[in-house]
């Protein structure tokens, strides 16, 4: 094979995401080799390359042929299921790779697995990238958001390809070098955690509008379409509007009403909440969204609980409330509550990223992360541009909540936010995401919290000591002894008579 006939890049793992990303790369004019353990997937990809193209894509049926068809230094993207399939694929391919070649894992991998593989690859002289890919099937085909972390040299080798393949926004392609080690995977994990929060908050807005506002699916479709023309403009708000318009071709009516209320999950949301706990970062909105997915899985238990509590006399006057609610005002209030809640959710995600960046010395650029999330990915939204600018104004911003612009918006929206949460509580409609965001905001903005009492309790039962507001040092008090003395003195003075 002549050198000119060699591919510029390779991709192994041809499930839908892999096929779509390979076709995207080929369509941008970069000759690509593809490989899959099941050869029918290779044939399928070749067929698509012909029918959608023709594109410069060649199929290979053994790891050796695949690797040798790529020009050196080789760069190979693998898109297989996270965990041991990645290790197996790396083992099969690396046997034929040379020092200076690069492996890029595009799956949703646990960041520590990536760091282990970086070390293993470097022993063989290979470079390694763990690259978060967001945007689902459509993003992979037409322009995803890419979050590559690991070897800088490896990134430099394929930057020209990634820049063309990624989603394009007004300030550049949605890809950047994230940082060393497993930073790319970690950033993608937190992206998914924020996505969990976003989806939960949108579902709560729907719940309140439907049950308290009494709005039909047709009205909801219009409302979300309208919101998508303003500050809430985003992929998730846009697709939500579309969902309300789809009819059920099996049984009539609207399809959304026929879907079982049990949510699946892949694990990245859980990892995000676990990491927040490990790093002592409060992420209550993301945690609430995860809890809701767990509770949604208890469908039979929830149905039984509804019966048992109804028998016990549980009633909630949603109908009565509905009659008193000004529909137009409710819609506007919910819009404001959703926006304010989202800011808190993104703030929590960014704070988690900062804590990890400090711990690992990654030097993450938060403005740049917000920028590459503006296109291609699931959480893409207009207000990410505002987040980017907030971090450009102050790279050391403690929280989005205290950026002057966002702070003003939170203050303007808090009355509407409280009305929505209050109304939902009155109606017995759970809004854990909105409540968690509001509680986060109210806790964060208070100069003094009741934590003084918690510290006193800890000192009483565990001698954990406490600090004082008026003098330095650690103090310990014999609380029980002093309380008894005080009681005795009070009794002696006749204070209880």
Tab-separated table of C-alpha atoms in Angstrom:
chain	number	residue	atom	x	y	z
A	1	UNK	CA	0.000	0.000	0.000
A	2	UNK	CA	1.467	3.395	-0.960
A	3	UNK	CA	1.977	5.973	1.788
A	4	UNK	CA	-0.485	8.318	0.090
A	5	UNK	CA	-3.197	5.672	0.410
A	6	UNK	CA	-2.821	5.487	4.178
A	7	UNK	CA	-5.587	6.859	6.388
A	8	UNK	CA	-4.972	9.886	8.612
A	9	UNK	CA	-6.850	8.399	11.570
A	10	UNK	CA	-8.557	5.178	12.652
A	11	UNK	CA	-11.727	4.371	14.580
A	12	UNK	CA	-12.492	1.050	16.278
A	13	UNK	CA	-15.955	0.248	17.650
A	14	UNK	CA	-18.776	0.708	15.178
A	15	UNK	CA	-21.954	0.851	17.211
A	16	UNK	CA	-24.125	3.862	16.276
A	17	UNK	CA	-21.882	6.472	17.981
A	18	UNK	CA	-18.746	5.019	16.381
A	19	UNK	CA	-20.280	4.808	12.918
A	20	UNK	CA	-21.581	8.363	13.112
A	21	UNK	CA	-18.288	9.815	14.328
A	22	UNK	CA	-16.363	7.916	11.618
A	23	UNK	CA	-18.702	9.272	8.916
A	24	UNK	CA	-18.387	12.777	10.363
A	25	UNK	CA	-14.564	12.566	10.165
A	26	UNK	CA	-14.676	11.162	6.608
A	27	UNK	CA	-17.189	13.778	5.477
A	28	UNK	CA	-14.791	16.509	6.629
A	29	UNK	CA	-12.262	15.121	4.132
A	30	UNK	CA	-9.992	13.120	6.457
A	31	UNK	CA	-9.315	9.575	5.145
A	32	UNK	CA	-10.253	7.169	7.952
A	33	UNK	CA	-9.867	3.438	8.603
A	34	UNK	CA	-12.552	1.645	10.604
A	35	UNK	CA	-12.578	-1.662	12.442
A	36	UNK	CA	-15.043	-3.666	14.521
A	37	UNK	CA	-14.725	-7.112	16.084
A	38	UNK	CA	-18.062	-8.076	14.463
A	39	UNK	CA	-17.332	-7.736	10.744
A	40	UNK	CA	-20.968	-7.034	9.764
A	41	UNK	CA	-20.616	-3.630	11.484
A	42	UNK	CA	-17.655	-2.826	9.215
A	43	UNK	CA	-19.768	-3.705	6.141
A	44	UNK	CA	-22.642	-1.604	7.463
A	45	UNK	CA	-20.332	1.421	7.935
A	46	UNK	CA	-18.829	0.990	4.451
A	47	UNK	CA	-22.332	0.880	2.985
A	48	UNK	CA	-23.300	4.084	4.806
A	49	UNK	CA	-20.083	5.801	3.652
A	50	UNK	CA	-21.024	5.018	0.055
A	51	UNK	CA	-24.708	5.951	0.295
A	52	UNK	CA	-24.182	9.145	2.349
A	53	UNK	CA	-20.965	10.115	0.552
A	54	UNK	CA	-18.978	8.743	-1.062
A	55	UNK	CA	-16.515	9.447	1.775
A	56	UNK	CA	-12.814	8.479	2.134
A	57	UNK	CA	-13.462	5.577	4.525
A	58	UNK	CA	-11.897	2.113	4.385
A	59	UNK	CA	-13.004	-0.956	6.355
A	60	UNK	CA	-10.654	-3.490	7.966
A	61	UNK	CA	-11.374	-6.881	9.460
A	62	UNK	CA	-8.336	-7.626	11.658
A	63	UNK	CA	-6.613	-5.423	14.255
A	64	UNK	CA	-3.310	-5.756	12.333
A	65	UNK	CA	-4.699	-4.677	8.941
A	66	UNK	CA	-6.584	-1.843	10.638
A	67	UNK	CA	-3.552	-0.445	12.488
A	68	UNK	CA	-1.162	-0.815	9.528
A	69	UNK	CA	-3.580	1.100	7.248
A	70	UNK	CA	-3.037	4.326	9.250
A	71	UNK	CA	-0.151	6.732	8.635
A	72	UNK	CA	2.355	7.287	11.465
A	73	UNK	CA	2.309	8.641	14.087
A	74	UNK	CA	-0.994	6.771	14.215
A	75	UNK	CA	-4.059	8.042	16.078
A	76	UNK	CA	-6.794	5.527	16.821
A	77	UNK	CA	-10.146	6.418	18.409
A	78	UNK	CA	-11.900	3.600	20.253
A	79	UNK	CA	-15.629	3.788	20.950
A	80	UNK	CA	-16.571	0.658	22.865
A	81	UNK	CA	-18.407	0.039	26.145
A	82	UNK	CA	-16.532	1.418	29.166
A	83	UNK	CA	-14.606	-0.963	31.417
A	84	UNK	CA	-12.988	-4.247	30.352
A	85	UNK	CA	-14.039	-4.012	26.639
A	86	UNK	CA	-11.761	-0.933	26.430
A	87	UNK	CA	-8.822	-2.891	27.902
A	88	UNK	CA	-9.466	-5.779	25.497
A	89	UNK	CA	-9.588	-3.442	22.489
A	90	UNK	CA	-6.401	-1.651	23.591
A	91	UNK	CA	-4.630	-5.021	23.987
A	92	UNK	CA	-5.712	-6.162	20.507
A	93	UNK	CA	-4.633	-2.928	18.802
A	94	UNK	CA	-1.487	-2.000	20.742
A	95	UNK	CA	0.241	-5.250	19.689
A	96	UNK	CA	0.555	-3.674	16.225
A	97	UNK	CA	1.225	-0.064	17.265
A	98	UNK	CA	4.587	1.700	17.466
A	99	UNK	CA	6.047	4.139	20.006
A	100	UNK	CA	4.636	7.628	19.364
A	101	UNK	CA	1.237	6.270	18.251
A	102	UNK	CA	-1.891	7.422	20.127
A	103	UNK	CA	-4.968	5.720	21.545
A	104	UNK	CA	-8.031	7.930	22.112
A	105	UNK	CA	-10.855	6.478	24.233
A	106	UNK	CA	-14.106	8.277	23.359
A	107	UNK	CA	-16.337	6.435	25.841
A	108	UNK	CA	-17.899	7.524	29.135
A	109	UNK	CA	-15.039	6.105	31.178
A	110	UNK	CA	-14.285	6.458	34.889
A	111	UNK	CA	-11.379	8.922	34.967
A	112	UNK	CA	-9.120	6.721	37.141
A	113	UNK	CA	-9.323	3.920	34.540
A	114	UNK	CA	-8.018	6.423	31.995
A	115	UNK	CA	-5.160	7.411	34.306
A	116	UNK	CA	-4.231	3.721	34.732
A	117	UNK	CA	-4.281	3.233	30.951
A	118	UNK	CA	-2.161	6.352	30.382
A	119	UNK	CA	0.522	4.826	32.617
A	120	UNK	CA	0.258	1.416	30.895
A	121	UNK	CA	0.395	2.995	27.419
A	122	UNK	CA	3.447	5.095	28.271
A	123	UNK	CA	5.341	1.925	29.273
A	124	UNK	CA	4.995	0.883	25.632
A	125	UNK	CA	5.835	4.370	24.348
A	126	UNK	CA	2.226	5.012	23.333
A	127	UNK	CA	0.354	8.290	23.908
A	128	UNK	CA	-3.165	8.319	25.341
A	129	UNK	CA	-6.219	10.568	25.444
A	130	UNK	CA	-9.465	10.054	27.370
A	131	UNK	CA	-11.957	12.093	25.351
A	132	UNK	CA	-15.477	12.924	26.475
A	133	UNK	CA	-17.884	12.995	23.513
A	134	UNK	CA	-21.260	14.658	24.007
A	135	UNK	CA	-24.211	15.174	21.713
A	136	UNK	CA	-25.556	11.660	21.292
A	137	UNK	CA	-25.927	10.038	17.883
A	138	UNK	CA	-26.814	13.293	16.130
A	139	UNK	CA	-23.873	15.150	17.669
A	140	UNK	CA	-21.433	12.405	16.690
A	141	UNK	CA	-22.599	12.598	13.064
A	142	UNK	CA	-22.982	16.361	12.670
A	143	UNK	CA	-20.679	17.914	15.268
A	144	UNK	CA	-20.253	16.893	18.914
A	145	UNK	CA	-18.696	18.682	21.868
A	146	UNK	CA	-15.327	17.030	22.488
A	147	UNK	CA	-13.438	16.987	25.797
A	148	UNK	CA	-9.993	15.423	25.288
A	149	UNK	CA	-7.632	15.053	28.267
A	150	UNK	CA	-4.270	13.327	28.655
A	151	UNK	CA	-1.199	13.673	26.448
A	152	UNK	CA	-0.777	17.190	25.040
A	153	UNK	CA	1.360	15.797	22.221
A	154	UNK	CA	-1.423	13.359	21.291
A	155	UNK	CA	-3.917	16.229	21.169
A	156	UNK	CA	-1.586	18.306	18.973
A	157	UNK	CA	-1.348	15.381	16.519
A	158	UNK	CA	-5.118	15.353	15.873
A	159	UNK	CA	-6.171	18.891	16.776
A	160	UNK	CA	-6.663	19.791	13.097
A	161	UNK	CA	-9.106	16.864	12.706
A	162	UNK	CA	-11.009	17.416	15.975
A	163	UNK	CA	-11.404	21.140	15.219
A	164	UNK	CA	-13.222	20.350	11.967
A	165	UNK	CA	-15.279	17.444	13.351
A	166	UNK	CA	-16.558	19.235	16.499
A	167	UNK	CA	-19.662	21.430	16.575
A	168	UNK	CA	-18.924	24.987	15.422
A	169	UNK	CA	-20.137	28.019	17.398
A	170	UNK	CA	-19.573	31.765	16.985
A	171	UNK	CA	-16.314	31.671	18.974
A	172	UNK	CA	-14.764	28.526	17.525
A	173	UNK	CA	-15.032	24.737	17.451
A	174	UNK	CA	-16.473	22.957	20.519
A	175	UNK	CA	-13.224	21.258	21.428
A	176	UNK	CA	-10.249	22.291	23.548
A	177	UNK	CA	-7.362	20.536	25.279
A	178	UNK	CA	-8.876	19.960	28.736
A	179	UNK	CA	-5.788	19.040	30.745
A	180	UNK	CA	-3.652	16.140	31.873
A	181	UNK	CA	-4.583	12.675	33.115
A	182	UNK	CA	-8.259	11.762	33.242
A	183	UNK	CA	-9.444	15.386	33.139
A	184	UNK	CA	-11.361	14.926	29.856
A	185	UNK	CA	-13.372	12.033	31.295
A	186	UNK	CA	-13.948	13.887	34.560
A	187	UNK	CA	-15.237	16.994	32.762
A	188	UNK	CA	-17.585	14.827	30.653
A	189	UNK	CA	-18.808	13.109	33.846
A	190	UNK	CA	-19.677	16.458	35.454
A	191	UNK	CA	-21.283	17.591	32.170
A	192	UNK	CA	-23.557	14.545	32.510
A	193	UNK	CA	-24.279	15.378	36.167
A	194	UNK	CA	-25.364	18.888	35.132
A	195	UNK	CA	-27.469	17.239	32.409
A	196	UNK	CA	-29.223	15.115	35.075
A	197	UNK	CA	-30.054	18.303	37.007
A	198	UNK	CA	-31.282	20.103	33.884
A	199	UNK	CA	-33.595	17.264	32.874
A	200	UNK	CA	-35.004	16.952	36.387
A	201	UNK	CA	-35.702	20.700	36.626
A	202	UNK	CA	-37.466	20.694	33.247
A	203	UNK	CA	-39.612	17.716	34.310
A	204	UNK	CA	-40.594	19.589	37.487
A	205	UNK	CA	-41.563	22.685	35.475
A	206	UNK	CA	-43.747	20.393	33.333
A	207	UNK	CA	-45.292	18.757	36.422
A	208	UNK	CA	-46.254	22.085	38.015
A	209	UNK	CA	-47.614	23.578	34.778
A	210	UNK	CA	-49.611	20.440	33.978
A	211	UNK	CA	-51.113	19.768	37.408
A	212	UNK	CA	-51.353	23.186	39.050
A	213	UNK	CA	-51.783	25.171	35.835
A	214	UNK	CA	-53.974	22.554	34.168
A	215	UNK	CA	-52.135	23.033	30.865
A	216	UNK	CA	-52.588	20.666	27.927
A	217	UNK	CA	-49.697	19.097	26.018
A	218	UNK	CA	-50.435	21.415	23.085
A	219	UNK	CA	-50.134	24.441	25.385
A	220	UNK	CA	-46.945	23.028	26.943
A	221	UNK	CA	-45.433	22.584	23.463
A	222	UNK	CA	-46.086	26.267	22.749
A	223	UNK	CA	-44.735	27.402	26.138
A	224	UNK	CA	-41.462	25.482	25.766
A	225	UNK	CA	-41.110	26.709	22.167
A	226	UNK	CA	-41.594	30.258	23.445
A	227	UNK	CA	-39.051	29.742	26.261
A	228	UNK	CA	-36.603	28.442	23.650
A	229	UNK	CA	-36.683	31.873	22.005
A	230	UNK	CA	-35.464	33.606	25.182
A	231	UNK	CA	-32.955	33.181	28.000
A	232	UNK	CA	-33.779	29.437	28.349
A	233	UNK	CA	-32.861	28.722	24.712
A	234	UNK	CA	-31.208	25.311	24.817
A	235	UNK	CA	-31.211	21.843	23.316
A	236	UNK	CA	-33.183	20.304	26.200
A	237	UNK	CA	-35.908	22.991	26.172
A	238	UNK	CA	-36.184	22.702	22.386
A	239	UNK	CA	-36.575	18.891	22.378
A	240	UNK	CA	-39.076	19.113	25.252
A	241	UNK	CA	-41.317	21.272	23.062
A	242	UNK	CA	-41.040	18.652	20.289
A	243	UNK	CA	-41.909	15.783	22.664
A	244	UNK	CA	-45.267	17.381	23.570
A	245	UNK	CA	-46.251	17.511	19.863
A	246	UNK	CA	-45.838	13.792	19.094
A	247	UNK	CA	-49.011	11.714	18.759
A	248	UNK	CA	-49.239	8.050	19.793
A	249	UNK	CA	-49.718	5.972	16.664
A	250	UNK	CA	-50.446	2.789	18.676
A	251	UNK	CA	-53.320	3.894	20.865
A	252	UNK	CA	-54.171	7.500	19.997
A	253	UNK	CA	-53.642	10.570	22.174
A	254	UNK	CA	-50.205	12.035	22.978
A	255	UNK	CA	-47.237	9.705	23.233
A	256	UNK	CA	-45.676	11.426	26.276
A	257	UNK	CA	-48.693	10.399	28.395
A	258	UNK	CA	-48.191	6.708	27.522
A	259	UNK	CA	-44.560	6.503	28.648
A	260	UNK	CA	-43.876	4.581	31.856
A	261	UNK	CA	-42.508	6.893	34.575
A	262	UNK	CA	-39.328	4.931	35.290
A	263	UNK	CA	-35.990	6.521	34.419
A	264	UNK	CA	-32.891	4.666	33.318
A	265	UNK	CA	-29.293	5.760	33.917
A	266	UNK	CA	-25.753	4.838	32.873
A	267	UNK	CA	-23.809	5.810	35.999
A	268	UNK	CA	-22.161	9.171	35.271
A	269	UNK	CA	-24.714	11.037	37.441
A	270	UNK	CA	-23.985	8.689	40.329
A	271	UNK	CA	-20.225	9.181	39.899
A	272	UNK	CA	-20.729	12.964	39.924
A	273	UNK	CA	-22.583	12.860	43.259
A	274	UNK	CA	-20.009	10.450	44.724
A	275	UNK	CA	-17.162	12.730	43.654
A	276	UNK	CA	-18.927	15.772	45.112
A	277	UNK	CA	-19.157	13.930	48.449
A	278	UNK	CA	-15.501	12.845	48.235
A	279	UNK	CA	-14.394	16.436	47.617
A	280	UNK	CA	-16.810	17.994	50.158
A	281	UNK	CA	-18.553	20.003	47.448
A	282	UNK	CA	-22.297	20.622	47.842
A	283	UNK	CA	-24.156	19.450	44.719
A	284	UNK	CA	-27.740	19.159	46.016
A	285	UNK	CA	-29.533	19.773	42.702
A	286	UNK	CA	-27.570	17.043	40.939
A	287	UNK	CA	-28.013	14.738	43.972
A	288	UNK	CA	-31.781	15.420	44.019
A	289	UNK	CA	-32.036	14.511	40.330
A	290	UNK	CA	-30.216	11.233	41.009
A	291	UNK	CA	-32.508	10.450	43.981
A	292	UNK	CA	-35.524	11.091	41.733
A	293	UNK	CA	-34.267	8.555	39.211
A	294	UNK	CA	-33.919	5.996	42.022
A	295	UNK	CA	-37.433	6.758	43.300
A	296	UNK	CA	-38.877	6.623	39.788
A	297	UNK	CA	-37.629	3.030	39.601
A	298	UNK	CA	-39.901	2.077	42.526
A	299	UNK	CA	-43.024	2.259	40.350
A	300	UNK	CA	-44.925	-0.587	42.095
A	301	UNK	CA	-43.973	0.697	45.551
A	302	UNK	CA	-45.141	4.204	44.641
A	303	UNK	CA	-48.492	2.915	43.379
A	304	UNK	CA	-48.966	0.998	46.637
A	305	UNK	CA	-47.905	4.034	48.690
A	306	UNK	CA	-50.493	6.148	46.878
A	307	UNK	CA	-53.199	3.632	47.870
A	308	UNK	CA	-52.066	3.245	51.492
A	309	UNK	CA	-51.790	6.980	52.105
A	310	UNK	CA	-55.124	7.637	50.414
A	311	UNK	CA	-56.720	5.078	52.734
A	312	UNK	CA	-55.039	6.857	55.647
A	313	UNK	CA	-56.841	10.039	54.614
A	314	UNK	CA	-54.232	11.730	52.418
A	315	UNK	CA	-55.820	14.467	50.314
A	316	UNK	CA	-54.301	17.337	48.384
A	317	UNK	CA	-56.531	20.040	46.956
A	318	UNK	CA	-54.912	20.475	43.537
A	319	UNK	CA	-58.283	21.162	41.913
A	320	UNK	CA	-59.062	23.912	44.409
A	321	UNK	CA	-55.659	25.499	43.881
A	322	UNK	CA	-56.007	25.370	40.122
A	323	UNK	CA	-59.075	27.569	40.252
A	324	UNK	CA	-57.191	30.280	42.156
A	325	UNK	CA	-54.081	30.307	39.988
A	326	UNK	CA	-53.466	32.984	37.352
A	327	UNK	CA	-52.273	30.789	34.468
A	328	UNK	CA	-50.272	33.492	32.703
A	329	UNK	CA	-48.452	34.469	35.855
A	330	UNK	CA	-47.765	30.841	36.763
A	331	UNK	CA	-46.154	30.230	33.361
A	332	UNK	CA	-43.882	33.248	33.802
A	333	UNK	CA	-43.065	32.296	37.408
A	334	UNK	CA	-42.118	28.759	36.380
A	335	UNK	CA	-39.875	30.133	33.611
A	336	UNK	CA	-38.027	32.285	36.172
A	337	UNK	CA	-37.839	29.448	38.726
A	338	UNK	CA	-36.402	27.108	36.084
A	339	UNK	CA	-33.740	29.647	35.082
A	340	UNK	CA	-32.671	30.421	38.666
A	341	UNK	CA	-32.595	26.709	39.555
A	342	UNK	CA	-30.425	25.982	36.507
A	343	UNK	CA	-27.859	28.614	37.507
A	344	UNK	CA	-27.493	26.860	40.881
A	345	UNK	CA	-27.084	23.478	39.173
A	346	UNK	CA	-24.354	24.748	36.827
A	347	UNK	CA	-22.672	26.550	39.750
A	348	UNK	CA	-22.501	23.243	41.645
A	349	UNK	CA	-20.996	21.460	38.625
A	350	UNK	CA	-18.383	24.170	38.074
A	351	UNK	CA	-17.435	24.148	41.771
A	352	UNK	CA	-16.943	20.379	41.631
A	353	UNK	CA	-14.695	20.791	38.581
A	354	UNK	CA	-12.673	23.450	40.386
A	355	UNK	CA	-12.212	21.283	43.501
A	356	UNK	CA	-10.956	18.366	41.380
A	357	UNK	CA	-8.752	20.638	39.276
A	358	UNK	CA	-7.086	21.947	42.452
A	359	UNK	CA	-6.678	18.435	43.884
A	360	UNK	CA	-5.120	17.042	40.683
A	361	UNK	CA	-3.332	20.170	39.433
A	362	UNK	CA	-5.206	20.074	36.108
A	363	UNK	CA	-5.519	23.855	35.724
A	364	UNK	CA	-8.981	23.643	34.151
A	365	UNK	CA	-10.189	26.737	32.291
A	366	UNK	CA	-13.864	27.118	33.258
A	367	UNK	CA	-14.658	29.818	30.698
A	368	UNK	CA	-13.300	27.554	27.975
A	369	UNK	CA	-15.342	24.586	29.275
A	370	UNK	CA	-18.510	26.709	29.131
A	371	UNK	CA	-17.549	27.719	25.576
A	372	UNK	CA	-17.118	24.150	24.249
A	373	UNK	CA	-20.494	23.222	25.796
A	374	UNK	CA	-22.245	25.941	23.745
A	375	UNK	CA	-22.672	23.576	20.780
A	376	UNK	CA	-22.937	19.878	20.013
A	377	UNK	CA	-23.589	18.657	23.536
A	378	UNK	CA	-26.769	17.805	25.433
A	379	UNK	CA	-26.519	20.763	27.846
A	380	UNK	CA	-25.820	23.277	25.076
A	381	UNK	CA	-27.580	26.502	25.941
A	382	UNK	CA	-27.404	30.204	25.174
A	383	UNK	CA	-26.648	31.061	28.793
A	384	UNK	CA	-23.371	29.096	28.649
A	385	UNK	CA	-22.005	32.132	26.798
A	386	UNK	CA	-22.860	34.185	29.882
A	387	UNK	CA	-21.109	31.612	32.078
A	388	UNK	CA	-18.045	31.847	29.816
A	389	UNK	CA	-18.017	35.650	30.226
A	390	UNK	CA	-18.463	35.373	34.010
A	391	UNK	CA	-15.262	33.299	34.248
A	392	UNK	CA	-13.483	35.623	31.807
A	393	UNK	CA	-14.340	38.536	34.095
A	394	UNK	CA	-13.084	36.608	37.108
A	395	UNK	CA	-11.244	33.274	36.581
A	396	UNK	CA	-11.231	32.797	40.385
A	397	UNK	CA	-15.003	33.282	40.721
A	398	UNK	CA	-16.091	31.505	43.918
A	399	UNK	CA	-19.533	30.679	42.496
A	400	UNK	CA	-21.691	31.701	39.537
A	401	UNK	CA	-24.215	32.901	42.127
A	402	UNK	CA	-21.889	35.784	43.101
A	403	UNK	CA	-20.975	36.890	39.590
A	404	UNK	CA	-22.494	40.418	39.495
A	405	UNK	CA	-24.699	39.656	36.448
A	406	UNK	CA	-25.967	36.302	37.681
A	407	UNK	CA	-26.405	37.665	41.218
A	408	UNK	CA	-28.707	40.373	39.844
A	409	UNK	CA	-30.715	37.783	37.911
A	410	UNK	CA	-31.082	35.516	40.945
A	411	UNK	CA	-32.342	38.414	43.052
A	412	UNK	CA	-34.812	39.455	40.330
A	413	UNK	CA	-36.172	35.914	40.041
A	414	UNK	CA	-36.237	34.801	43.653
A	415	UNK	CA	-39.796	35.966	44.383
A	416	UNK	CA	-41.179	33.969	41.410
A	417	UNK	CA	-38.970	31.009	42.385
A	418	UNK	CA	-40.363	30.998	45.950
A	419	UNK	CA	-43.932	31.282	44.659
A	420	UNK	CA	-43.496	28.223	42.419
A	421	UNK	CA	-41.851	26.092	45.113
A	422	UNK	CA	-44.451	27.211	47.689
A	423	UNK	CA	-47.314	26.430	45.329
A	424	UNK	CA	-45.860	23.003	44.489
A	425	UNK	CA	-45.471	22.158	48.185
A	426	UNK	CA	-49.068	23.262	48.827
A	427	UNK	CA	-50.251	21.090	45.925
A	428	UNK	CA	-48.210	18.089	47.079
A	429	UNK	CA	-46.190	18.061	43.860
A	430	UNK	CA	-42.564	17.137	44.495
A	431	UNK	CA	-40.030	19.597	43.098
A	432	UNK	CA	-36.819	18.235	44.642
A	433	UNK	CA	-34.546	19.876	42.067
A	434	UNK	CA	-36.054	23.348	42.419
A	435	UNK	CA	-36.219	22.971	46.220
A	436	UNK	CA	-32.581	21.812	46.338
A	437	UNK	CA	-31.477	24.746	44.170
A	438	UNK	CA	-33.416	27.229	46.287
A	439	UNK	CA	-32.088	25.743	49.548
A	440	UNK	CA	-28.559	25.906	48.093
A	441	UNK	CA	-29.058	29.568	47.194
A	442	UNK	CA	-30.581	30.422	50.583
A	443	UNK	CA	-27.819	28.601	52.468
A	444	UNK	CA	-25.003	30.083	50.401
A	445	UNK	CA	-26.235	33.671	50.676
A	446	UNK	CA	-26.632	33.689	54.484
A	447	UNK	CA	-23.733	35.219	56.377
A	448	UNK	CA	-24.659	33.209	59.477
A	449	UNK	CA	-26.123	29.692	59.554
A	450	UNK	CA	-27.421	27.528	62.427
A	451	UNK	CA	-24.201	25.503	62.113
A	452	UNK	CA	-23.166	27.057	65.453
A	453	UNK	CA	-25.753	24.795	67.123
A	454	UNK	CA	-24.488	21.723	65.235
A	455	UNK	CA	-20.934	22.498	66.406
A	456	UNK	CA	-22.172	22.847	69.995
A	457	UNK	CA	-23.884	19.448	69.722
A	458	UNK	CA	-20.706	17.860	68.293
A	459	UNK	CA	-18.655	19.339	71.115
A	460	UNK	CA	-21.122	18.112	73.750
A	461	UNK	CA	-21.272	14.461	72.672
A	462	UNK	CA	-17.847	14.056	71.084
A	463	UNK	CA	-15.598	16.819	72.486
A	464	UNK	CA	-14.931	17.918	68.871
A	465	UNK	CA	-14.242	21.523	70.054
A	466	UNK	CA	-15.502	24.685	68.383
A	467	UNK	CA	-14.248	28.082	67.291
A	468	UNK	CA	-15.666	31.388	68.501
A	469	UNK	CA	-16.712	34.452	66.524
A	470	UNK	CA	-14.985	36.856	68.925
A	471	UNK	CA	-11.550	35.319	69.639
A	472	UNK	CA	-9.116	32.844	68.025
A	473	UNK	CA	-8.426	29.261	69.095
A	474	UNK	CA	-10.282	26.016	69.677
A	475	UNK	CA	-12.592	25.692	72.686
A	476	UNK	CA	-14.249	22.836	74.528
A	477	UNK	CA	-17.075	23.157	77.056
A	478	UNK	CA	-18.483	20.728	79.635
A	479	UNK	CA	-21.982	21.439	78.319
A	480	UNK	CA	-23.952	18.832	80.297
A	481	UNK	CA	-22.292	19.701	83.620
A	482	UNK	CA	-22.818	23.436	83.094
A	483	UNK	CA	-26.434	22.902	81.981
A	484	UNK	CA	-27.165	20.919	85.149
A	485	UNK	CA	-25.558	23.599	87.275
A	486	UNK	CA	-27.634	26.210	85.498
A	487	UNK	CA	-30.812	24.136	86.030
A	488	UNK	CA	-30.014	23.670	89.700
A	489	UNK	CA	-29.349	27.385	90.133
A	490	UNK	CA	-32.582	28.251	88.374
A	491	UNK	CA	-34.505	25.791	90.570
A	492	UNK	CA	-32.847	27.237	93.686
A	493	UNK	CA	-33.885	30.719	92.629
A	494	UNK	CA	-37.442	29.505	92.194
A	495	UNK	CA	-37.275	30.194	88.452
A	496	UNK	CA	-39.542	27.221	87.682
A	497	UNK	CA	-42.240	28.036	90.276
